[in-house]
Short mmCIF file of C-alpha atoms in Angstrom, two decimals:
data_model
loop_
_atom_site.label_atom_id
_atom_site.label_comp_id
_atom_site.label_asym_id
_atom_site.label_seq_id
_atom_site.Cartn_x
_atom_site.Cartn_y
_atom_site.Cartn_z
CA MET S 1 -23.73 -66.33 -23.93
CA LEU S 2 -23.45 -68.17 -27.24
CA SER S 3 -25.35 -65.35 -28.97
CA ALA S 4 -23.07 -62.72 -27.43
CA TYR S 5 -19.80 -64.41 -28.34
CA GLY S 6 -21.27 -65.46 -31.67
CA THR S 7 -22.12 -61.86 -32.50
CA ALA S 8 -18.65 -60.71 -31.55
CA ALA S 9 -17.03 -63.37 -33.73
CA ALA S 10 -19.39 -63.19 -36.72
CA ALA S 11 -19.27 -59.39 -36.87
CA ALA S 12 -15.53 -59.32 -36.13
CA LEU S 13 -16.19 -56.79 -33.37
CA GLY S 14 -13.25 -55.14 -31.66
CA PRO S 15 -12.31 -52.20 -29.42
CA ARG S 16 -12.47 -49.79 -32.36
CA ASP S 17 -16.14 -50.55 -33.01
CA THR S 18 -19.16 -48.72 -31.68
CA VAL S 19 -22.25 -50.91 -31.60
CA TYR S 20 -25.45 -48.88 -31.85
CA CYS S 21 -28.55 -50.67 -30.57
CA LEU S 22 -31.64 -49.56 -32.47
CA ALA S 23 -33.71 -52.45 -31.12
CA PRO S 24 -35.51 -52.36 -27.74
CA ALA S 25 -33.18 -53.53 -24.96
CA TYR S 26 -35.63 -56.26 -23.94
CA HIS S 27 -35.58 -57.83 -27.41
CA PRO S 28 -32.98 -60.61 -27.99
CA SER S 29 -31.34 -58.49 -30.69
CA GLY S 30 -30.90 -55.70 -28.17
CA LEU S 31 -29.89 -57.70 -25.12
CA LEU S 32 -27.86 -60.57 -26.60
CA VAL S 33 -26.70 -59.37 -29.99
CA ALA S 34 -26.01 -55.68 -29.36
CA MET S 35 -25.15 -55.38 -25.68
CA GLY S 36 -23.76 -58.89 -25.25
CA GLY S 37 -21.70 -58.73 -28.43
CA ALA S 38 -20.22 -55.38 -27.50
CA ILE S 39 -19.29 -56.55 -24.02
CA ALA S 40 -17.76 -59.78 -25.32
CA ALA S 41 -15.62 -57.91 -27.85
CA GLY S 42 -14.73 -54.89 -25.72
CA SER S 43 -16.53 -52.55 -28.14
CA ARG S 44 -18.22 -49.29 -27.29
CA PHE S 45 -21.98 -49.50 -26.90
CA ALA S 46 -24.61 -46.90 -27.68
CA MET S 47 -28.38 -47.12 -27.54
CA THR S 48 -31.43 -45.00 -28.20
CA ASP S 49 -34.69 -44.63 -26.31
CA GLY S 50 -36.61 -44.73 -29.59
CA PHE S 51 -35.56 -45.28 -33.19
CA ALA S 52 -36.15 -42.25 -35.42
CA ALA S 53 -34.98 -42.19 -39.02
CA ASP S 54 -34.62 -38.41 -39.08
CA ALA S 55 -32.15 -38.50 -36.17
CA PHE S 56 -30.30 -41.70 -37.14
CA TRP S 57 -27.47 -40.32 -39.26
CA ASP S 58 -26.71 -37.47 -36.87
CA GLU S 59 -26.39 -40.01 -34.06
CA VAL S 60 -24.20 -42.26 -36.23
CA ARG S 61 -21.79 -39.37 -36.75
CA ARG S 62 -21.96 -38.26 -33.12
CA TYR S 63 -21.12 -41.69 -31.68
CA GLY S 64 -18.89 -42.95 -34.48
CA VAL S 65 -21.17 -45.91 -35.08
CA THR S 66 -19.66 -48.77 -37.08
CA VAL S 67 -22.29 -51.47 -36.40
CA GLY S 68 -26.05 -50.92 -36.24
CA VAL S 69 -28.30 -53.55 -34.66
CA TYR S 70 -31.83 -53.85 -36.05
CA THR S 71 -34.93 -56.03 -35.80
CA TRP S 72 -37.35 -57.09 -38.53
CA THR S 73 -38.46 -54.20 -40.80
CA MET S 74 -36.86 -51.43 -38.74
CA LEU S 75 -34.47 -50.30 -41.48
CA ARG S 76 -37.39 -49.68 -43.84
CA GLN S 77 -37.68 -46.25 -42.21
CA LEU S 78 -34.17 -45.41 -43.37
CA ILE S 79 -34.91 -46.64 -46.89
CA ASP S 80 -38.12 -44.59 -47.07
CA ALA S 81 -36.44 -41.44 -45.75
CA ALA S 82 -35.11 -38.79 -48.09
CA PRO S 83 -31.33 -38.94 -48.72
CA ASN S 84 -29.32 -37.36 -45.92
CA SER S 85 -26.01 -35.65 -46.51
CA ALA S 86 -24.62 -37.56 -43.50
CA GLU S 87 -25.12 -40.81 -45.44
CA VAL S 88 -22.25 -39.90 -47.75
CA ALA S 89 -19.14 -41.88 -46.78
CA HIS S 90 -20.87 -43.04 -43.60
CA PRO S 91 -18.85 -45.10 -41.06
CA ILE S 92 -21.24 -48.07 -40.74
CA ARG S 93 -19.69 -51.30 -41.94
CA LEU S 94 -22.39 -53.72 -40.74
CA PHE S 95 -26.08 -53.91 -39.95
CA VAL S 96 -26.64 -56.86 -37.61
CA GLY S 97 -29.95 -58.35 -36.50
CA SER S 98 -32.71 -60.78 -37.40
CA GLY S 99 -35.94 -60.98 -39.35
CA MET S 100 -35.10 -58.58 -42.21
CA PRO S 101 -37.24 -59.38 -45.29
CA PRO S 102 -35.17 -60.20 -48.40
CA ALA S 103 -36.50 -57.26 -50.44
CA LEU S 104 -35.56 -54.80 -47.69
CA TRP S 105 -32.20 -56.51 -47.31
CA ARG S 106 -31.42 -55.84 -50.99
CA ASN S 107 -32.44 -52.21 -50.64
CA VAL S 108 -30.22 -51.75 -47.58
CA LEU S 109 -27.21 -53.18 -49.41
CA ARG S 110 -27.91 -50.99 -52.43
CA ARG S 111 -28.43 -47.72 -50.61
CA PHE S 112 -25.91 -47.99 -47.79
CA ALA S 113 -23.03 -49.71 -49.57
CA PRO S 114 -20.38 -50.65 -48.66
CA ALA S 115 -22.18 -51.65 -45.44
CA LYS S 116 -23.09 -55.34 -45.24
CA VAL S 117 -25.87 -57.22 -43.46
CA VAL S 118 -25.27 -60.01 -40.93
CA GLU S 119 -28.48 -61.88 -40.20
CA PHE S 120 -28.90 -64.13 -37.14
CA TYR S 121 -31.37 -66.85 -36.25
CA THR S 122 -31.77 -68.21 -32.72
CA ALA S 123 -34.20 -70.74 -31.28
CA ALA S 124 -35.99 -69.91 -28.04
CA ASP S 125 -35.44 -73.23 -26.29
CA ALA S 126 -32.16 -74.48 -27.76
CA GLU S 127 -28.53 -73.40 -27.99
CA VAL S 128 -28.43 -72.93 -31.73
CA VAL S 129 -27.36 -69.81 -33.60
CA LEU S 130 -27.39 -69.63 -37.38
CA VAL S 131 -25.73 -66.72 -39.13
CA ASN S 132 -25.61 -65.44 -42.69
CA LEU S 133 -22.33 -63.60 -43.11
CA GLY S 134 -22.44 -62.79 -46.81
CA ASP S 135 -24.64 -61.13 -49.40
CA GLN S 136 -24.60 -63.97 -51.92
CA LYS S 137 -27.64 -65.69 -50.40
CA ILE S 138 -29.94 -62.88 -49.33
CA GLY S 139 -32.76 -64.25 -47.19
CA SER S 140 -30.87 -67.33 -46.03
CA LEU S 141 -30.49 -68.10 -42.32
CA GLY S 142 -26.93 -69.17 -43.04
CA ARG S 143 -25.07 -71.86 -41.10
CA PRO S 144 -24.52 -72.76 -37.43
CA LEU S 145 -21.87 -70.79 -35.57
CA PRO S 146 -18.96 -72.79 -34.16
CA GLY S 147 -19.99 -74.08 -30.75
CA SER S 148 -23.66 -74.03 -31.66
CA ALA S 149 -25.78 -77.11 -31.02
CA LYS S 150 -26.26 -79.59 -33.86
CA ALA S 151 -29.20 -78.70 -36.09
CA ILE S 152 -30.86 -80.95 -38.65
CA VAL S 153 -33.88 -80.87 -40.93
CA THR S 154 -36.21 -83.84 -40.58
CA ALA S 155 -39.20 -84.81 -42.69
CA TRP S 156 -42.30 -83.61 -40.86
CA ASP S 157 -45.99 -84.46 -40.91
CA THR S 158 -47.55 -81.02 -40.44
CA GLU S 159 -51.04 -82.48 -40.07
CA ARG S 160 -50.07 -84.65 -37.10
CA SER S 161 -47.16 -82.51 -35.87
CA ARG S 162 -44.69 -85.35 -35.74
CA PRO S 163 -41.66 -86.67 -37.66
CA GLU S 164 -42.07 -88.89 -40.68
CA LEU S 165 -40.47 -92.28 -40.08
CA ASP S 166 -38.40 -94.43 -42.42
CA ALA S 167 -38.67 -98.20 -42.93
CA ALA S 168 -36.58 -98.78 -39.80
CA GLY S 169 -38.93 -96.72 -37.65
CA LEU S 170 -36.47 -93.86 -37.24
CA ALA S 171 -37.03 -90.22 -38.14
CA ARG S 172 -36.15 -89.50 -41.76
CA LYS S 173 -33.65 -86.74 -42.46
CA CYS S 174 -34.58 -84.44 -45.31
CA ARG S 175 -32.74 -84.42 -48.59
CA PRO S 176 -31.10 -81.16 -49.74
CA ASP S 177 -33.75 -78.52 -50.47
CA GLU S 178 -36.53 -80.69 -49.04
CA VAL S 179 -38.70 -78.77 -46.57
CA GLY S 180 -38.85 -80.17 -43.06
CA MET S 181 -38.78 -79.29 -39.36
CA LEU S 182 -35.68 -77.74 -37.82
CA LEU S 183 -34.62 -79.86 -34.85
CA VAL S 184 -31.84 -78.95 -32.43
CA ALA S 185 -29.89 -81.49 -30.41
CA VAL S 186 -29.88 -81.26 -26.61
CA ASP S 187 -28.03 -83.29 -24.00
CA PRO S 188 -30.40 -86.07 -22.90
CA LEU S 189 -28.56 -86.30 -19.55
CA ASP S 190 -28.74 -82.59 -18.78
CA PRO S 191 -31.36 -81.98 -16.04
CA SER S 192 -32.52 -78.83 -17.80
CA THR S 193 -33.49 -80.86 -20.87
CA GLY S 194 -36.56 -82.08 -19.03
CA GLN S 195 -37.79 -78.50 -18.69
CA VAL S 196 -38.31 -78.24 -22.45
CA PRO S 197 -40.39 -80.81 -24.37
CA ALA S 198 -37.95 -82.89 -26.40
CA LEU S 199 -38.27 -85.80 -28.78
CA ARG S 200 -36.06 -88.76 -27.91
CA ALA S 201 -34.59 -91.71 -29.77
CA LEU S 202 -35.32 -90.22 -33.18
CA PHE S 203 -32.11 -91.33 -34.86
CA GLU S 204 -30.27 -93.14 -32.07
CA PRO S 205 -31.43 -94.74 -28.80
CA ASP S 206 -29.96 -92.03 -26.57
CA ASP S 207 -30.53 -88.82 -28.53
CA ALA S 208 -32.83 -85.90 -27.70
CA TRP S 209 -34.08 -83.07 -29.92
CA VAL S 210 -35.96 -79.84 -29.42
CA VAL S 211 -38.60 -78.99 -32.01
CA THR S 212 -38.15 -75.34 -33.00
CA GLY S 213 -41.52 -75.13 -34.77
CA ASP S 214 -39.82 -73.65 -37.84
CA LEU S 215 -40.07 -75.30 -41.24
CA VAL S 216 -36.83 -74.89 -43.16
CA ARG S 217 -34.86 -76.34 -46.02
CA ARG S 218 -31.12 -76.83 -46.26
CA ASP S 219 -29.49 -76.32 -49.63
CA HIS S 220 -26.64 -78.30 -51.18
CA ASP S 221 -24.09 -75.88 -49.67
CA GLY S 222 -25.40 -76.45 -46.15
CA ASP S 223 -27.19 -73.13 -45.74
CA PHE S 224 -30.58 -73.07 -44.00
CA TRP S 225 -33.60 -71.23 -45.43
CA LEU S 226 -36.65 -70.38 -43.35
CA ILE S 227 -39.97 -71.41 -44.90
CA GLY S 228 -42.12 -70.38 -41.97
CA ASP S 229 -43.68 -71.22 -38.65
CA ALA S 230 -45.42 -74.61 -38.89
CA PRO S 231 -48.48 -73.68 -36.75
CA ALA S 232 -49.00 -70.56 -38.90
CA LEU S 233 -49.37 -72.46 -42.19
CA ILE S 234 -52.41 -71.39 -44.19
CA ARG S 235 -54.35 -74.54 -45.04
CA THR S 236 -56.57 -74.30 -48.11
CA PRO S 237 -58.36 -76.91 -50.28
CA ARG S 238 -55.43 -76.77 -52.71
CA GLY S 239 -52.76 -77.26 -50.07
CA ALA S 240 -50.91 -75.47 -47.27
CA ARG S 241 -48.93 -72.29 -47.81
CA SER S 242 -46.50 -70.34 -45.67
CA PRO S 243 -47.38 -66.71 -44.84
CA LYS S 244 -43.67 -65.85 -44.94
CA ALA S 245 -43.21 -67.34 -48.42
CA ILE S 246 -46.19 -65.38 -49.72
CA ALA S 247 -45.03 -62.10 -48.17
CA ASP S 248 -41.47 -62.53 -49.46
CA ALA S 249 -42.73 -63.28 -52.96
CA LEU S 250 -45.01 -60.25 -53.00
CA GLU S 251 -42.27 -57.92 -51.76
CA SER S 252 -39.98 -59.15 -54.53
CA LEU S 253 -42.33 -57.62 -57.13
CA ASP S 254 -41.85 -54.08 -58.37
CA GLY S 255 -44.71 -51.99 -57.04
CA ILE S 256 -45.05 -53.64 -53.62
CA GLU S 257 -43.28 -51.95 -50.74
CA LEU S 258 -44.48 -54.10 -47.85
CA ALA S 259 -46.67 -57.20 -47.50
CA VAL S 260 -48.00 -59.64 -44.92
CA ALA S 261 -50.06 -62.82 -45.37
CA TYR S 262 -52.60 -64.53 -43.14
CA ALA S 263 -55.44 -67.05 -43.16
CA GLY S 264 -58.97 -66.08 -44.10
CA GLU S 265 -62.16 -67.41 -45.65
CA TRP S 266 -63.51 -66.70 -49.12
CA ARG S 267 -66.90 -68.00 -50.27
CA GLY S 268 -67.02 -70.45 -47.39
CA GLU S 269 -63.56 -71.95 -47.94
CA PRO S 270 -60.17 -71.28 -46.31
CA ALA S 271 -58.06 -68.84 -48.28
CA ALA S 272 -54.61 -67.28 -48.24
CA VAL S 273 -55.06 -63.53 -47.74
CA ALA S 274 -52.43 -60.84 -48.08
CA ALA S 275 -52.27 -57.13 -47.38
CA ALA S 276 -49.85 -55.03 -49.39
CA VAL S 277 -48.60 -51.46 -49.34
CA LEU S 278 -47.89 -50.27 -52.89
CA THR S 279 -45.29 -47.85 -54.15
CA ASP S 280 -46.45 -44.54 -55.60
CA ASP S 281 -45.75 -45.66 -59.18
CA ALA S 282 -47.37 -49.12 -58.92
CA ASN S 283 -49.54 -50.30 -61.81
CA VAL S 284 -52.28 -52.37 -60.17
CA ASP S 285 -53.40 -54.25 -63.28
CA SER S 286 -49.86 -55.29 -64.18
CA LEU S 287 -49.15 -56.17 -60.57
CA ALA S 288 -52.23 -58.40 -60.39
CA LYS S 289 -51.00 -60.39 -63.37
CA GLU S 290 -47.54 -60.76 -61.84
CA ILE S 291 -49.06 -62.04 -58.61
CA ALA S 292 -51.20 -64.50 -60.55
CA ALA S 293 -48.06 -65.81 -62.26
CA LEU S 294 -46.35 -66.68 -58.96
CA ARG S 295 -46.01 -70.37 -58.19
CA PHE S 296 -48.75 -71.78 -55.99
CA ASP S 297 -46.69 -71.90 -52.78
CA ASP S 298 -45.97 -68.16 -53.07
CA ARG S 299 -49.34 -66.95 -54.33
CA PRO S 300 -52.15 -65.48 -52.22
CA ASP S 301 -55.80 -65.94 -53.14
CA ILE S 302 -56.84 -62.42 -52.12
CA VAL S 303 -54.73 -59.27 -51.89
CA HIS S 304 -55.95 -56.16 -50.09
CA ILE S 305 -54.26 -52.89 -50.97
CA VAL S 306 -53.72 -50.97 -47.74
CA ASP S 307 -52.08 -47.70 -46.76
CA ASP S 308 -50.04 -49.23 -43.95
CA ILE S 309 -49.51 -52.46 -42.01
CA PRO S 310 -49.43 -52.45 -38.20
CA MET S 311 -46.29 -53.60 -36.43
CA THR S 312 -44.99 -54.30 -32.95
CA ASP S 313 -42.63 -52.08 -30.97
CA TRP S 314 -39.78 -54.15 -32.40
CA PHE S 315 -41.02 -53.64 -36.01
CA ARG S 316 -42.44 -57.09 -36.68
CA LEU S 317 -45.48 -56.90 -38.95
CA GLU S 318 -48.86 -57.75 -37.46
CA THR S 319 -52.18 -58.74 -39.02
CA THR S 320 -54.44 -57.30 -36.33
CA GLY S 321 -56.97 -54.94 -37.85
CA LEU S 322 -56.25 -55.87 -41.47
CA PRO S 323 -59.19 -56.73 -43.76
CA THR S 324 -60.62 -60.23 -43.78
CA ALA S 325 -60.74 -62.07 -47.11
CA GLU S 326 -64.20 -60.72 -47.91
CA GLY S 327 -63.75 -57.48 -46.00
CA GLY S 328 -62.16 -54.22 -46.91
CA THR S 329 -63.09 -52.08 -49.90
CA PRO S 330 -63.88 -53.99 -53.14
CA GLU S 331 -62.08 -51.31 -55.16
CA ARG S 332 -58.90 -52.05 -53.19
CA ARG S 333 -59.09 -55.84 -53.39
CA LEU S 334 -57.47 -58.16 -55.93
CA ILE S 335 -59.07 -61.57 -56.36
CA ILE S 336 -56.20 -63.66 -57.64
CA LEU S 337 -57.59 -67.18 -57.40
CA PRO S 338 -61.39 -67.40 -57.07
CA HIS S 339 -62.48 -70.49 -55.18
CA ASN S 340 -64.48 -73.17 -57.00
CA GLU S 341 -63.38 -71.78 -60.37
CA ILE S 342 -59.81 -73.03 -60.63
CA PRO S 343 -59.37 -76.80 -60.21
CA PRO S 344 -56.41 -78.12 -58.21
CA GLY S 345 -53.27 -78.28 -60.32
CA SER S 346 -54.62 -75.96 -63.01
CA ALA S 347 -52.03 -73.79 -64.70
CA SER S 348 -54.55 -71.11 -65.61
CA VAL S 349 -55.42 -68.40 -63.13
CA THR S 350 -58.28 -65.95 -63.25
CA VAL S 351 -57.51 -62.44 -62.05
CA THR S 352 -60.22 -60.03 -61.00
CA SER S 353 -59.04 -56.48 -60.38
CA ASN S 354 -61.48 -53.72 -59.55
CA SER S 355 -58.89 -51.57 -57.87
CA THR S 356 -58.82 -47.89 -58.66
CA VAL S 357 -55.66 -47.26 -56.63
#
């Protein structure tokens, strides 16, 4: 219910709005955000049996859509589509959903202005909802909605999957912009708390916290930023990296339309691998140098140039079927950081590009 009322409040939904659900009804964005928000606000509700970019604007005009609800990379189809005359002076004021990559977010704001994006974050096992209401911090998770459970960022030992403790033996809260684990407070006396694994007495004798599994940082303004899923970290000899951070960094470069990162093995050692879909005008040699110049946390070791990246029915990118680090076609592979040739901490990076794309 928090997500439904939160959507209604954050999006300022009212009886004059028509909420159009592009996401599958079984997805949280469809069930809680779209349907729940519309019901809570008394708005009209419309849905489709399958999102199709070529039919989208006709349906927007037909139903008088003012709010479109998306998931993940869904709106990329609208960005890739040729301009439609129905886009001119369109009635959509908000796109609401979760998981939109920052690069796509910028493109949506640019192409469909004055429409804005409202991005939500929810945790599966806790009553917390974060929302980004503005366009000043694209990519941020935003801040907790009123009525949401307390959320904090605590220093986290990713090797042992447990909090780091201070001198008093209590969990240490992260400083601003320090990466840590997102924890959400739960009622230690609530019988349902026992149904979800919770850490107790972290900061006080009678507290209880659910571990979301998400590594985040909180900036000086109080906004949360997602770093990535802790179990999905790519661990290499030079340190751990987040697949999300790598993908976001790649998509921020001119010439890369879509990217995903995953763990692999190169010359017998763990490596950070990425697959990228390039734009038609991409210059591969220049792009390779730009990738090599990324800071370590954002830089993959190997990049495969692919024609497309698989995704789920709700438009979340998948890595199934993508080339392994040493797989794929050599002519479509960029070796950004060869193992055993660049010592840890080195500022120099060797780039090998045999791509003919």
